[in-house]
mmCIF file of C-alpha atoms and ligand atoms in Angstrom:
data_model
loop_
_atom_site.group_PDB
_atom_site.id
_atom_site.type_symbol
_atom_site.label_atom_id
_atom_site.label_comp_id
_atom_site.label_asym_id
_atom_site.label_seq_id
_atom_site.Cartn_x
_atom_site.Cartn_y
_atom_site.Cartn_z
ATOM 1 C CA MET A 1 5.861 30.762 -0.525
ATOM 2 C CA ALA A 2 5.442 26.987 -1.036
ATOM 3 C CA ARG A 3 2.816 25.066 -3.142
ATOM 4 C CA ILE A 4 1.603 22.337 -0.766
ATOM 5 C CA VAL A 5 -0.765 19.264 -1.199
ATOM 6 C CA LYS A 6 -2.112 18.007 1.992
ATOM 7 C CA LYS A 7 -3.934 14.998 2.277
ATOM 8 C CA PHE A 8 -5.953 13.536 5.367
ATOM 9 C CA GLY A 9 -6.945 10.068 5.489
ATOM 10 C CA GLY A 10 -10.040 8.657 6.922
ATOM 11 C CA THR A 11 -9.307 8.497 10.653
ATOM 12 C CA SER A 12 -7.916 12.315 10.485
ATOM 13 C CA VAL A 13 -11.505 13.300 9.312
ATOM 14 C CA GLY A 14 -13.250 10.633 11.130
ATOM 15 C CA ASP A 15 -15.500 13.026 13.177
ATOM 16 C CA VAL A 16 -16.360 16.878 13.281
ATOM 17 C CA GLU A 17 -13.710 17.453 16.157
ATOM 18 C CA ARG A 18 -11.329 15.773 13.681
ATOM 19 C CA ILE A 19 -12.137 17.984 10.641
ATOM 20 C CA LYS A 20 -11.704 20.943 12.752
ATOM 21 C CA ASN A 21 -8.482 20.016 13.854
ATOM 22 C CA VAL A 22 -7.658 19.372 10.168
ATOM 23 C CA ALA A 23 -8.537 22.970 9.624
ATOM 24 C CA GLN A 24 -6.368 24.083 12.114
ATOM 25 C CA LEU A 25 -3.574 22.379 10.428
ATOM 26 C CA ILE A 26 -4.388 23.777 7.032
ATOM 27 C CA LYS A 27 -4.683 27.277 8.665
ATOM 28 C CA ALA A 28 -1.119 27.175 10.043
ATOM 29 C CA ASP A 29 0.113 27.029 6.516
ATOM 30 C CA VAL A 30 -2.296 29.573 5.327
ATOM 31 C CA ASP A 31 -1.245 32.131 7.758
ATOM 32 C CA LYS A 32 2.537 31.344 6.406
ATOM 33 C CA GLY A 33 1.381 32.728 2.853
ATOM 34 C CA HIS A 34 1.199 28.956 1.476
ATOM 35 C CA GLU A 35 -0.824 27.933 -1.601
ATOM 36 C CA ILE A 36 -2.784 24.623 -0.194
ATOM 37 C CA VAL A 37 -4.606 22.141 -2.163
ATOM 38 C CA VAL A 38 -5.978 19.675 0.280
ATOM 39 C CA VAL A 39 -7.146 16.028 -0.692
ATOM 40 C CA VAL A 40 -9.787 14.217 1.767
ATOM 41 C CA SER A 41 -10.598 10.585 2.145
ATOM 42 C CA ALA A 42 -14.378 9.615 3.317
ATOM 43 C CA ARG A 43 -14.389 9.409 7.308
ATOM 44 C CA SER A 44 -13.110 6.333 8.348
ATOM 45 C CA GLY A 45 -15.611 3.384 7.953
ATOM 46 C CA VAL A 46 -17.617 5.098 5.569
ATOM 47 C CA THR A 47 -16.784 3.220 2.280
ATOM 48 C CA ASN A 48 -16.849 -0.063 4.058
ATOM 49 C CA GLU A 49 -20.326 0.642 5.291
ATOM 50 C CA LEU A 50 -21.450 1.958 1.739
ATOM 51 C CA ILE A 51 -20.234 -1.280 0.286
ATOM 52 C CA GLY A 52 -22.206 -3.344 3.288
ATOM 53 C CA ARG A 53 -25.349 -1.705 2.048
ATOM 54 C CA ALA A 54 -25.051 -2.189 -1.379
ATOM 55 C CA LYS A 55 -24.334 -5.718 -0.845
ATOM 56 C CA ALA A 56 -27.324 -6.024 1.332
ATOM 57 C CA ILE A 57 -29.557 -4.690 -1.231
ATOM 58 C CA ASN A 58 -27.821 -6.591 -4.420
ATOM 59 C CA PRO A 59 -25.222 -9.091 -3.732
ATOM 60 C CA ASN A 60 -23.686 -8.177 -7.312
ATOM 61 C CA PRO A 61 -23.877 -4.551 -7.758
ATOM 62 C CA GLU A 62 -22.949 -3.032 -10.944
ATOM 63 C CA ASP A 63 -19.719 -1.388 -11.040
ATOM 64 C CA ARG A 64 -21.006 2.009 -12.445
ATOM 65 C CA GLU A 65 -23.651 2.213 -9.494
ATOM 66 C CA MET A 66 -21.093 1.132 -6.938
ATOM 67 C CA ASP A 67 -18.898 4.281 -8.201
ATOM 68 C CA MET A 68 -21.778 6.471 -7.907
ATOM 69 C CA LEU A 69 -22.542 5.312 -4.118
ATOM 70 C CA LEU A 70 -18.819 5.379 -2.831
ATOM 71 C CA VAL A 71 -17.996 8.781 -4.387
ATOM 72 C CA ALA A 72 -20.630 10.136 -1.609
ATOM 73 C CA GLY A 73 -18.389 9.468 1.233
ATOM 74 C CA GLU A 74 -15.428 11.942 -0.225
ATOM 75 C CA GLN A 75 -18.248 14.440 -1.232
ATOM 76 C CA GLU A 76 -19.064 14.494 2.413
ATOM 77 C CA THR A 77 -15.677 15.378 3.691
ATOM 78 C CA ILE A 78 -14.582 18.081 1.213
ATOM 79 C CA ALA A 79 -17.904 20.099 1.859
ATOM 80 C CA LEU A 80 -17.316 19.672 5.666
ATOM 81 C CA THR A 81 -13.679 20.576 5.628
ATOM 82 C CA ALA A 82 -14.472 23.611 3.241
ATOM 83 C CA MET A 83 -17.027 24.752 5.912
ATOM 84 C CA ALA A 84 -14.565 24.356 8.556
ATOM 85 C CA LEU A 85 -11.996 26.654 7.071
ATOM 86 C CA HIS A 86 -15.056 29.172 6.290
ATOM 87 C CA ALA A 87 -15.627 29.111 10.140
ATOM 88 C CA GLU A 88 -11.910 29.915 10.618
ATOM 89 C CA GLY A 89 -12.348 32.770 7.987
ATOM 90 C CA ILE A 90 -10.410 31.297 5.430
ATOM 91 C CA ASP A 91 -11.581 31.118 1.754
ATOM 92 C CA ALA A 92 -11.916 27.872 0.433
ATOM 93 C CA VAL A 93 -13.727 25.876 -2.230
ATOM 94 C CA SER A 94 -14.591 21.978 -2.471
ATOM 95 C CA LEU A 95 -14.153 20.273 -5.766
ATOM 96 C CA THR A 96 -15.107 16.902 -6.549
ATOM 97 C CA GLY A 97 -12.770 14.838 -8.429
ATOM 98 C CA ALA A 98 -14.416 15.438 -12.227
ATOM 99 C CA MET A 99 -14.171 19.363 -11.253
ATOM 100 C CA ALA A 100 -10.634 19.132 -10.225
ATOM 101 C CA GLY A 101 -9.775 17.815 -13.725
ATOM 102 C CA ILE A 102 -9.035 13.950 -12.557
ATOM 103 C CA LYS A 103 -9.484 12.024 -15.723
ATOM 104 C CA THR A 104 -9.250 8.349 -15.646
ATOM 105 C CA ASP A 105 -9.831 5.237 -17.967
ATOM 106 C CA LEU A 106 -13.207 3.505 -18.342
ATOM 107 C CA TYR A 107 -12.813 0.760 -15.639
ATOM 108 C CA HIS A 108 -15.321 1.272 -12.770
ATOM 109 C CA THR A 109 -14.094 0.579 -9.347
ATOM 110 C CA ARG A 110 -10.417 0.649 -10.133
ATOM 111 C CA ALA A 111 -10.114 3.234 -12.787
ATOM 112 C CA ARG A 112 -6.389 4.539 -13.814
ATOM 113 C CA ILE A 113 -5.743 8.201 -13.907
ATOM 114 C CA VAL A 114 -4.902 8.976 -17.352
ATOM 115 C CA SER A 115 -4.583 12.898 -17.389
ATOM 116 C CA MET A 116 -4.785 15.745 -15.194
ATOM 117 C CA ASN A 117 -6.315 19.366 -16.281
ATOM 118 C CA CYS A 118 -5.422 21.304 -13.317
ATOM 119 C CA ASP A 119 -6.999 24.736 -14.761
ATOM 120 C CA GLU A 120 -9.909 24.844 -12.594
ATOM 121 C CA ILE A 121 -7.477 24.472 -9.100
ATOM 122 C CA GLU A 122 -4.971 26.750 -10.729
ATOM 123 C CA LYS A 123 -7.705 29.847 -11.087
ATOM 124 C CA HIS A 124 -8.911 28.857 -7.492
ATOM 125 C CA LEU A 125 -5.184 29.113 -6.125
ATOM 126 C CA ASP A 126 -4.699 32.620 -8.169
ATOM 127 C CA GLU A 127 -7.498 33.879 -6.392
ATOM 128 C CA GLY A 128 -6.294 33.231 -2.872
ATOM 129 C CA ARG A 129 -8.417 29.975 -2.093
ATOM 130 C CA VAL A 130 -7.473 26.558 -0.245
ATOM 131 C CA VAL A 131 -9.019 24.093 -2.805
ATOM 132 C CA ILE A 132 -10.358 20.883 -1.293
ATOM 133 C CA VAL A 133 -10.263 17.574 -3.666
ATOM 134 C CA ALA A 134 -12.376 14.615 -3.163
ATOM 135 C CA GLY A 135 -9.654 11.828 -3.219
ATOM 136 C CA PHE A 136 -10.165 8.396 -4.589
ATOM 137 C CA GLN A 137 -12.623 9.520 -7.254
ATOM 138 C CA GLY A 138 -12.211 10.812 -11.027
ATOM 139 C CA VAL A 139 -14.270 11.109 -14.232
ATOM 140 C CA ASN A 140 -14.208 8.889 -17.684
ATOM 141 C CA ASP A 141 -14.323 10.262 -21.209
ATOM 142 C CA ASN A 142 -18.151 9.438 -20.926
ATOM 143 C CA GLY A 143 -18.613 12.011 -17.983
ATOM 144 C CA GLN A 144 -19.135 8.979 -15.793
ATOM 145 C CA VAL A 145 -17.786 9.325 -12.205
ATOM 146 C CA THR A 146 -15.088 6.555 -11.422
ATOM 147 C CA THR A 147 -13.178 5.582 -8.315
ATOM 148 C CA LEU A 148 -9.489 4.601 -7.953
ATOM 149 C CA GLY A 149 -9.271 1.317 -5.933
ATOM 150 C CA ARG A 150 -9.753 1.020 -2.025
ATOM 151 C CA GLY A 151 -7.072 3.842 -0.630
ATOM 152 C CA GLY A 152 -7.195 5.519 -3.880
ATOM 153 C CA SER A 153 -7.337 9.195 -2.070
ATOM 154 C CA ASP A 154 -3.350 8.376 -1.907
ATOM 155 C CA LEU A 155 -3.273 8.404 -5.514
ATOM 156 C CA SER A 156 -5.237 11.348 -6.024
ATOM 157 C CA ALA A 157 -2.956 13.148 -3.761
ATOM 158 C CA VAL A 158 0.221 12.234 -5.567
ATOM 159 C CA ALA A 159 -1.144 12.698 -8.700
ATOM 160 C CA LEU A 160 -2.148 16.400 -7.729
ATOM 161 C CA ALA A 161 1.265 17.034 -6.523
ATOM 162 C CA LYS A 162 2.361 16.253 -9.964
ATOM 163 C CA GLY A 163 -0.340 17.871 -11.650
ATOM 164 C CA ILE A 164 0.326 21.339 -9.968
ATOM 165 C CA ASP A 165 4.104 21.008 -9.489
ATOM 166 C CA ALA A 166 3.749 20.978 -5.664
ATOM 167 C CA ASP A 167 6.999 21.709 -3.656
ATOM 168 C CA LEU A 168 5.585 19.344 -0.835
ATOM 169 C CA CYS A 169 3.022 16.602 -0.676
ATOM 170 C CA GLN A 170 2.280 15.379 2.946
ATOM 171 C CA ILE A 171 0.261 12.331 3.437
ATOM 172 C CA PHE A 172 -1.452 12.866 6.981
ATOM 173 C CA THR A 173 -2.490 9.602 8.426
ATOM 174 C CA ASP A 174 -2.697 8.130 11.723
ATOM 175 C CA VAL A 175 0.590 6.616 12.266
ATOM 176 C CA ASP A 176 3.729 8.628 12.785
ATOM 177 C CA GLY A 177 5.519 7.222 9.460
ATOM 178 C CA VAL A 178 7.008 4.074 7.931
ATOM 179 C CA TYR A 179 8.772 1.904 11.184
ATOM 180 C CA THR A 180 11.810 -0.268 10.740
ATOM 181 C CA ALA A 181 8.983 -3.332 11.662
ATOM 182 C CA ASP A 182 5.672 -3.366 12.878
ATOM 183 C CA PRO A 183 5.940 -2.011 16.315
ATOM 184 C CA ARG A 184 3.115 -4.020 17.639
ATOM 185 C CA ILE A 185 5.340 -6.924 16.941
ATOM 186 C CA VAL A 186 8.526 -5.205 17.754
ATOM 187 C CA PRO A 187 8.450 -2.657 20.390
ATOM 188 C CA LYS A 188 11.913 -1.359 19.608
ATOM 189 C CA ALA A 189 11.131 -0.453 15.948
ATOM 190 C CA SER A 190 11.997 3.117 14.966
ATOM 191 C CA LYS A 191 10.616 5.315 12.563
ATOM 192 C CA ILE A 192 12.590 5.613 9.393
ATOM 193 C CA SER A 193 13.362 9.269 8.213
ATOM 194 C CA GLU A 194 14.180 8.587 4.670
ATOM 195 C CA ILE A 195 13.240 5.760 2.415
ATOM 196 C CA SER A 196 13.008 4.651 -1.245
ATOM 197 C CA TYR A 197 9.800 4.541 -3.231
ATOM 198 C CA GLU A 198 11.288 0.646 -3.948
ATOM 199 C CA GLU A 199 11.836 0.154 -0.364
ATOM 200 C CA MET A 200 8.490 1.388 0.518
ATOM 201 C CA LEU A 201 6.831 -0.934 -2.129
ATOM 202 C CA GLU A 202 9.083 -3.883 -1.042
ATOM 203 C CA LEU A 203 8.180 -3.400 2.636
ATOM 204 C CA ALA A 204 4.591 -4.596 2.000
ATOM 205 C CA SER A 205 3.647 -5.427 5.160
ATOM 206 C CA LEU A 206 4.849 -1.888 6.724
ATOM 207 C CA GLY A 207 4.881 0.509 3.657
ATOM 208 C CA THR A 208 1.913 -0.445 1.859
ATOM 209 C CA LYS A 209 -0.296 -0.844 5.217
ATOM 210 C CA VAL A 210 0.311 3.024 5.399
ATOM 211 C CA MET A 211 -0.244 4.052 1.905
ATOM 212 C CA GLN A 212 -2.051 2.536 -1.263
ATOM 213 C CA ALA A 213 0.953 0.463 -3.518
ATOM 214 C CA ARG A 214 -0.414 2.256 -6.730
ATOM 215 C CA SER A 215 0.175 5.622 -5.327
ATOM 216 C CA VAL A 216 3.832 4.628 -4.476
ATOM 217 C CA GLU A 217 4.191 3.478 -8.070
ATOM 218 C CA PHE A 218 2.895 6.490 -9.117
ATOM 219 C CA ALA A 219 5.030 8.600 -7.249
ATOM 220 C CA ASN A 220 8.222 6.737 -8.306
ATOM 221 C CA ASN A 221 7.082 6.942 -12.000
ATOM 222 C CA TYR A 222 6.625 10.879 -11.880
ATOM 223 C CA ASN A 223 9.453 11.476 -9.140
ATOM 224 C CA VAL A 224 7.153 12.851 -6.719
ATOM 225 C CA THR A 225 8.545 13.234 -3.445
ATOM 226 C CA PHE A 226 6.269 12.958 -0.455
ATOM 227 C CA GLU A 227 6.167 12.709 3.187
ATOM 228 C CA VAL A 228 4.067 10.338 5.542
ATOM 229 C CA ARG A 229 3.263 11.951 8.835
ATOM 230 C CA SER A 230 0.544 11.765 11.393
ATOM 231 C CA SER A 231 -2.453 14.334 11.713
ATOM 232 C CA PHE A 232 -2.343 13.909 15.749
ATOM 233 C CA ASN A 233 0.977 15.108 16.517
ATOM 234 C CA ASN A 234 3.692 17.553 15.139
ATOM 235 C CA ASN A 235 6.282 14.649 14.737
ATOM 236 C CA PRO A 236 7.944 14.840 11.213
ATOM 237 C CA GLY A 237 7.285 12.197 9.281
ATOM 238 C CA THR A 238 9.078 9.758 6.664
ATOM 239 C CA ILE A 239 10.104 11.290 3.713
ATOM 240 C CA VAL A 240 9.650 8.801 0.318
ATOM 241 C CA LYS A 241 11.611 9.464 -2.483
ATOM 242 C CA GLN A 242 13.909 8.758 -5.342
ATOM 243 C CA GLU A 243 16.994 6.744 -4.067
ATOM 244 C CA VAL A 244 20.099 8.517 -3.409
ATOM 245 C CA SER A 245 23.361 7.459 -2.906
ATOM 246 C CA SER A 246 23.553 7.750 1.006
ATOM 247 C CA MET A 247 20.420 5.373 1.508
ATOM 248 C CA GLU A 248 22.841 2.643 0.572
ATOM 249 C CA ASP A 249 24.960 3.134 3.858
ATOM 250 C CA VAL A 250 21.763 1.573 5.452
ATOM 251 C CA VAL A 251 22.157 -2.235 4.535
ATOM 252 C CA VAL A 252 18.590 -3.184 5.879
ATOM 253 C CA GLN A 253 15.810 -0.400 5.981
ATOM 254 C CA GLY A 254 13.220 -2.539 7.706
ATOM 255 C CA VAL A 255 12.043 -6.064 8.405
ATOM 256 C CA ALA A 256 8.517 -7.189 7.338
ATOM 257 C CA LEU A 257 6.382 -10.098 8.451
ATOM 258 C CA ASP A 258 3.402 -11.286 6.276
ATOM 259 C CA ARG A 259 1.068 -13.559 8.070
ATOM 260 C CA TYR A 260 -1.450 -13.820 5.337
ATOM 261 C CA GLN A 261 0.034 -16.238 2.962
ATOM 262 C CA ALA A 262 -0.175 -19.967 2.657
ATOM 263 C CA LYS A 263 2.177 -22.473 1.256
ATOM 264 C CA ILE A 264 1.167 -25.352 -1.409
ATOM 265 C CA THR A 265 3.138 -28.130 -1.835
ATOM 266 C CA ILE A 266 2.897 -30.278 -5.068
ATOM 267 C CA SER A 267 4.690 -33.456 -5.213
ATOM 268 C CA ASN A 268 5.246 -36.254 -7.731
ATOM 269 C CA ILE A 269 4.157 -34.283 -10.848
ATOM 270 C CA PRO A 270 5.043 -35.937 -13.876
ATOM 271 C CA ASP A 271 8.249 -34.187 -14.647
ATOM 272 C CA LYS A 272 8.068 -33.017 -18.332
ATOM 273 C CA PRO A 273 7.846 -29.768 -20.508
ATOM 274 C CA GLY A 274 4.502 -27.537 -20.076
ATOM 275 C CA SER A 275 3.616 -29.183 -16.584
ATOM 276 C CA ALA A 276 4.462 -25.838 -14.778
ATOM 277 C CA ALA A 277 2.727 -23.828 -17.264
ATOM 278 C CA LYS A 278 -0.308 -25.829 -17.102
ATOM 279 C CA ILE A 279 -0.408 -25.218 -13.109
ATOM 280 C CA PHE A 280 0.262 -21.457 -13.081
ATOM 281 C CA SER A 281 -1.935 -20.589 -15.961
ATOM 282 C CA GLY A 282 -4.655 -22.400 -14.192
ATOM 283 C CA LEU A 283 -4.012 -20.552 -11.054
ATOM 284 C CA SER A 284 -3.898 -17.438 -12.938
ATOM 285 C CA LYS A 285 -6.894 -17.837 -14.521
ATOM 286 C CA ALA A 286 -8.609 -18.509 -11.215
ATOM 287 C CA ASN A 287 -7.005 -15.078 -10.376
ATOM 288 C CA VAL A 288 -4.849 -16.324 -7.688
ATOM 289 C CA VAL A 289 -1.515 -14.293 -7.280
ATOM 290 C CA VAL A 290 1.432 -16.442 -6.629
ATOM 291 C CA ASP A 291 4.151 -15.294 -4.787
ATOM 292 C CA MET A 292 7.448 -17.327 -4.144
ATOM 293 C CA ILE A 293 7.932 -20.346 -6.186
ATOM 294 C CA VAL A 294 10.719 -23.187 -5.653
ATOM 295 C CA GLN A 295 11.171 -26.197 -7.999
ATOM 296 C CA ASN A 296 13.012 -29.176 -6.737
ATOM 297 C CA ILE A 297 15.042 -31.071 -9.324
ATOM 298 C CA GLY A 298 13.260 -33.892 -10.700
ATOM 299 C CA ARG A 299 14.173 -37.336 -9.982
ATOM 300 C CA ASN A 300 12.560 -40.625 -11.621
ATOM 301 C CA GLY A 301 10.423 -38.672 -13.680
ATOM 302 C CA VAL A 302 8.520 -36.812 -11.230
ATOM 303 C CA ALA A 303 9.210 -33.563 -9.850
ATOM 304 C CA ASN A 304 8.233 -31.377 -6.577
ATOM 305 C CA LEU A 305 6.833 -27.640 -6.655
ATOM 306 C CA THR A 306 6.215 -25.469 -3.657
ATOM 307 C CA PHE A 307 4.704 -22.001 -4.072
ATOM 308 C CA THR A 308 2.988 -19.512 -1.672
ATOM 309 C CA VAL A 309 -0.426 -17.746 -2.237
ATOM 310 C CA PRO A 310 -2.481 -15.278 -0.445
ATOM 311 C CA ARG A 311 -3.910 -17.124 2.503
ATOM 312 C CA ASP A 312 -7.763 -16.506 1.646
ATOM 313 C CA ASP A 313 -7.024 -18.247 -1.588
ATOM 314 C CA SER A 314 -5.572 -21.442 -0.491
ATOM 315 C CA ALA A 315 -8.703 -23.571 -1.028
ATOM 316 C CA ARG A 316 -9.405 -22.245 -4.102
ATOM 317 C CA SER A 317 -5.773 -22.761 -5.091
ATOM 318 C CA ARG A 318 -5.866 -26.504 -3.866
ATOM 319 C CA ASP A 319 -9.020 -27.204 -6.178
ATOM 320 C CA CYS A 320 -7.650 -25.599 -8.858
ATOM 321 C CA VAL A 321 -4.209 -27.366 -8.638
ATOM 322 C CA ARG A 322 -6.228 -30.662 -8.389
ATOM 323 C CA ASN A 323 -7.849 -30.038 -11.547
ATOM 324 C CA VAL A 324 -4.630 -29.581 -13.429
ATOM 325 C CA LEU A 325 -3.157 -32.424 -12.032
ATOM 326 C CA GLN A 326 -5.819 -34.774 -13.277
ATOM 327 C CA GLU A 327 -5.097 -33.857 -16.473
ATOM 328 C CA LEU A 328 -1.404 -34.269 -16.274
ATOM 329 C CA GLY A 329 -1.964 -37.814 -14.932
ATOM 330 C CA GLY A 330 -0.473 -37.403 -11.487
ATOM 331 C CA GLY A 331 0.785 -35.656 -8.400
ATOM 332 C CA GLU A 332 -0.577 -34.571 -4.876
ATOM 333 C CA VAL A 333 -1.413 -31.281 -3.415
ATOM 334 C CA GLU A 334 -0.907 -30.007 0.383
ATOM 335 C CA VAL A 335 -1.833 -26.737 1.845
ATOM 336 C CA PHE A 336 -0.150 -25.580 4.872
ATOM 337 C CA ASP A 337 -1.483 -22.444 6.254
ATOM 338 C CA ASN A 338 0.446 -22.055 9.184
ATOM 339 C CA ILE A 339 3.222 -19.962 7.674
ATOM 340 C CA ALA A 340 4.730 -16.672 7.679
ATOM 341 C CA LYS A 341 6.607 -14.569 5.271
ATOM 342 C CA LEU A 342 9.265 -12.612 6.871
ATOM 343 C CA SER A 343 11.468 -10.164 4.690
ATOM 344 C CA VAL A 344 14.389 -8.114 5.040
ATOM 345 C CA VAL A 345 14.576 -4.873 2.743
ATOM 346 C CA GLY A 346 17.104 -2.266 1.750
ATOM 347 C CA VAL A 347 18.819 -0.831 -1.401
ATOM 348 C CA GLY A 348 22.024 -1.247 0.528
ATOM 349 C CA MET A 349 22.024 -4.759 -0.119
ATOM 350 C CA ARG A 350 23.061 -4.135 -3.767
ATOM 351 C CA SER A 351 26.554 -3.131 -2.342
ATOM 352 C CA HIS A 352 27.041 -4.909 0.458
ATOM 353 C CA SER A 353 27.593 -8.661 0.709
ATOM 354 C CA GLY A 354 26.563 -11.225 3.756
ATOM 355 C CA VAL A 355 23.065 -10.050 4.419
ATOM 356 C CA ALA A 356 21.588 -13.824 3.511
ATOM 357 C CA SER A 357 24.292 -15.319 5.981
ATOM 358 C CA GLU A 358 23.288 -12.638 8.714
ATOM 359 C CA LEU A 359 19.586 -13.202 7.950
ATOM 360 C CA PHE A 360 20.123 -17.102 8.170
ATOM 361 C CA ALA A 361 22.178 -16.974 11.126
ATOM 362 C CA ALA A 362 19.523 -14.841 13.174
ATOM 363 C CA LEU A 363 16.987 -17.245 12.294
ATOM 364 C CA GLY A 364 18.932 -20.021 13.419
ATOM 365 C CA GLU A 365 19.285 -18.197 16.952
ATOM 366 C CA ALA A 366 15.389 -17.573 16.960
ATOM 367 C CA GLN A 367 15.011 -21.426 16.322
ATOM 368 C CA SER A 368 13.364 -20.716 13.131
ATOM 369 C CA ASN A 369 13.385 -23.529 10.356
ATOM 370 C CA ILE A 370 13.812 -21.818 6.791
ATOM 371 C CA GLN A 371 11.163 -23.736 4.292
ATOM 372 C CA LEU A 372 11.515 -21.222 1.408
ATOM 373 C CA ILE A 373 13.932 -18.588 0.249
ATOM 374 C CA SER A 374 13.283 -15.917 -2.299
ATOM 375 C CA THR A 375 15.616 -12.820 -3.223
ATOM 376 C CA SER A 376 15.350 -9.945 -4.944
ATOM 377 C CA GLU A 377 18.073 -7.007 -5.849
ATOM 378 C CA ILE A 378 16.964 -5.252 -2.528
ATOM 379 C CA LYS A 379 15.172 -7.886 -0.681
ATOM 380 C CA ILE A 380 15.465 -11.242 0.932
ATOM 381 C CA SER A 381 12.426 -13.211 2.111
ATOM 382 C CA VAL A 382 11.883 -16.484 4.070
ATOM 383 C CA VAL A 383 8.905 -18.682 4.525
ATOM 384 C CA ILE A 384 9.099 -19.831 8.409
ATOM 385 C CA ASP A 385 6.781 -21.514 10.687
ATOM 386 C CA GLU A 386 3.876 -18.998 11.916
ATOM 387 C CA GLU A 387 4.587 -19.862 15.434
ATOM 388 C CA GLY A 388 7.617 -18.078 16.656
ATOM 389 C CA ALA A 389 7.398 -15.827 13.635
ATOM 390 C CA ASP A 390 6.951 -12.598 16.116
ATOM 391 C CA GLU A 391 10.324 -13.489 17.931
ATOM 392 C CA ALA A 392 11.879 -14.222 15.040
ATOM 393 C CA THR A 393 11.171 -10.926 13.688
ATOM 394 C CA ARG A 394 12.415 -9.274 17.069
ATOM 395 C CA ILE A 395 15.587 -11.374 16.605
ATOM 396 C CA VAL A 396 16.222 -10.712 13.093
ATOM 397 C CA HIS A 397 15.510 -6.479 13.824
ATOM 398 C CA THR A 398 18.262 -6.751 16.539
ATOM 399 C CA ALA A 399 20.762 -8.680 14.347
ATOM 400 C CA PHE A 400 20.387 -5.719 11.681
ATOM 401 C CA GLY A 401 20.978 -3.217 14.165
ATOM 402 C CA LEU A 402 17.524 -1.635 13.870
ATOM 403 C CA ASP A 403 16.713 -1.172 17.443
ATOM 404 C CA LYS A 404 15.861 2.007 18.626
ATOM 405 C CA GLU A 405 18.161 3.443 21.163
ATOM 406 C CA GLU A 406 17.019 3.835 24.490
ATOM 407 C CA ASP A 407 15.688 7.273 25.300
HETATM 408 N N1 LIG B 501 -12.487 6.253 0.892
HETATM 409 C C1 LIG B 501 -11.870 5.151 -0.031
HETATM 410 C C2 LIG B 501 -11.575 3.838 0.770
HETATM 411 O O1 LIG B 501 -11.793 3.765 1.710
HETATM 412 C C3 LIG B 501 -10.691 5.683 -0.687
HETATM 413 C C4 LIG B 501 -9.576 6.219 0.603
HETATM 414 O O2 LIG B 501 -9.871 6.364 1.898
HETATM 415 O O3 LIG B 501 -8.435 6.305 0.285
HETATM 416 O O4 LIG B 501 -11.097 3.107 0.048
HETATM 417 MG MG1 LIG B 502 -5.991 5.103 3.432
#
């Protein structure tokens, strides 16, 4: 007998038929004698619909009321899932986040989990029930309901797996797992069978499209191994876990392409101490998250600085930089939206050399000009022209031997 946490995302519980299908998946484990805790999201689209309604009524809804509204999405699916299990003759009970003992801090709409009291869940498990917990929600010390940020049901599942010391945590979604590249761009992309938390997080456009980043960070901090798999077929998924030495045999695990960045170049900035600090503190006050930063060596008393920001923030960033430049007494700013960031990721990079040169050779072959480069211990990212970025991704994927074998 094992203790299993099974989390079903919005598409997996998207309608009545799918909820019945989820009940079948749970039943299969109940029949094997396992103890099951289920976490569900709202039906796909429901959270967005509720947000839309709120904004139509009041463009600036209070965060507390927003949470009160959004928890309704998950409350619907826990009850329906329990009913679907009852229809199969399975003893099951639904619990809100608060009833399940998920305690958070005081921040509405993006609360953090501070503690778990799993007594209620344990009691039901002891009595032989399947426990169905509403994802994405908790309760704070003032007894108010809170939500954990978009995609937060993943976090609920991982935290519960830790809280009840589960043997297995399965995240059921609408994809088969994490792939070596986005299969829509790279048809030869293949499913990764095992990946480390760090790689999953670094593969931003692949890994965290599948799962909320905070939940992967939580799993990393508390060492919760989990599996990402599809609820629409029986294929094994991707196991996400702590790094083991055999993972280093694979130098590059995946190639990610991020088209949602813009490049900002500032030229002729007065080259004196404190200039960069002024620019970046201005951006951080404007809540812009800066990614790659490159500064050229100053000449003739001026320097050039280039960095990337989320594309949606490019106009705001430009205005903000202009204001700072006025204060500094010089410099021009230009925004380039037509760029893409391509990254190769793998813990094997720690112990293998030559990854950068192989990447640059592949990009040369793809006729992609490299505009910026940044590296970390397990990742190399380059900014290239958006045009041709898909083709470049395919060529890099092939160069690192990631193409799926023909079957
Ligand atoms: N329903 C919430 C959302 O759409 C939480 C989740 O699905 O994980 O963000
Ligand atoms: Mg989700």
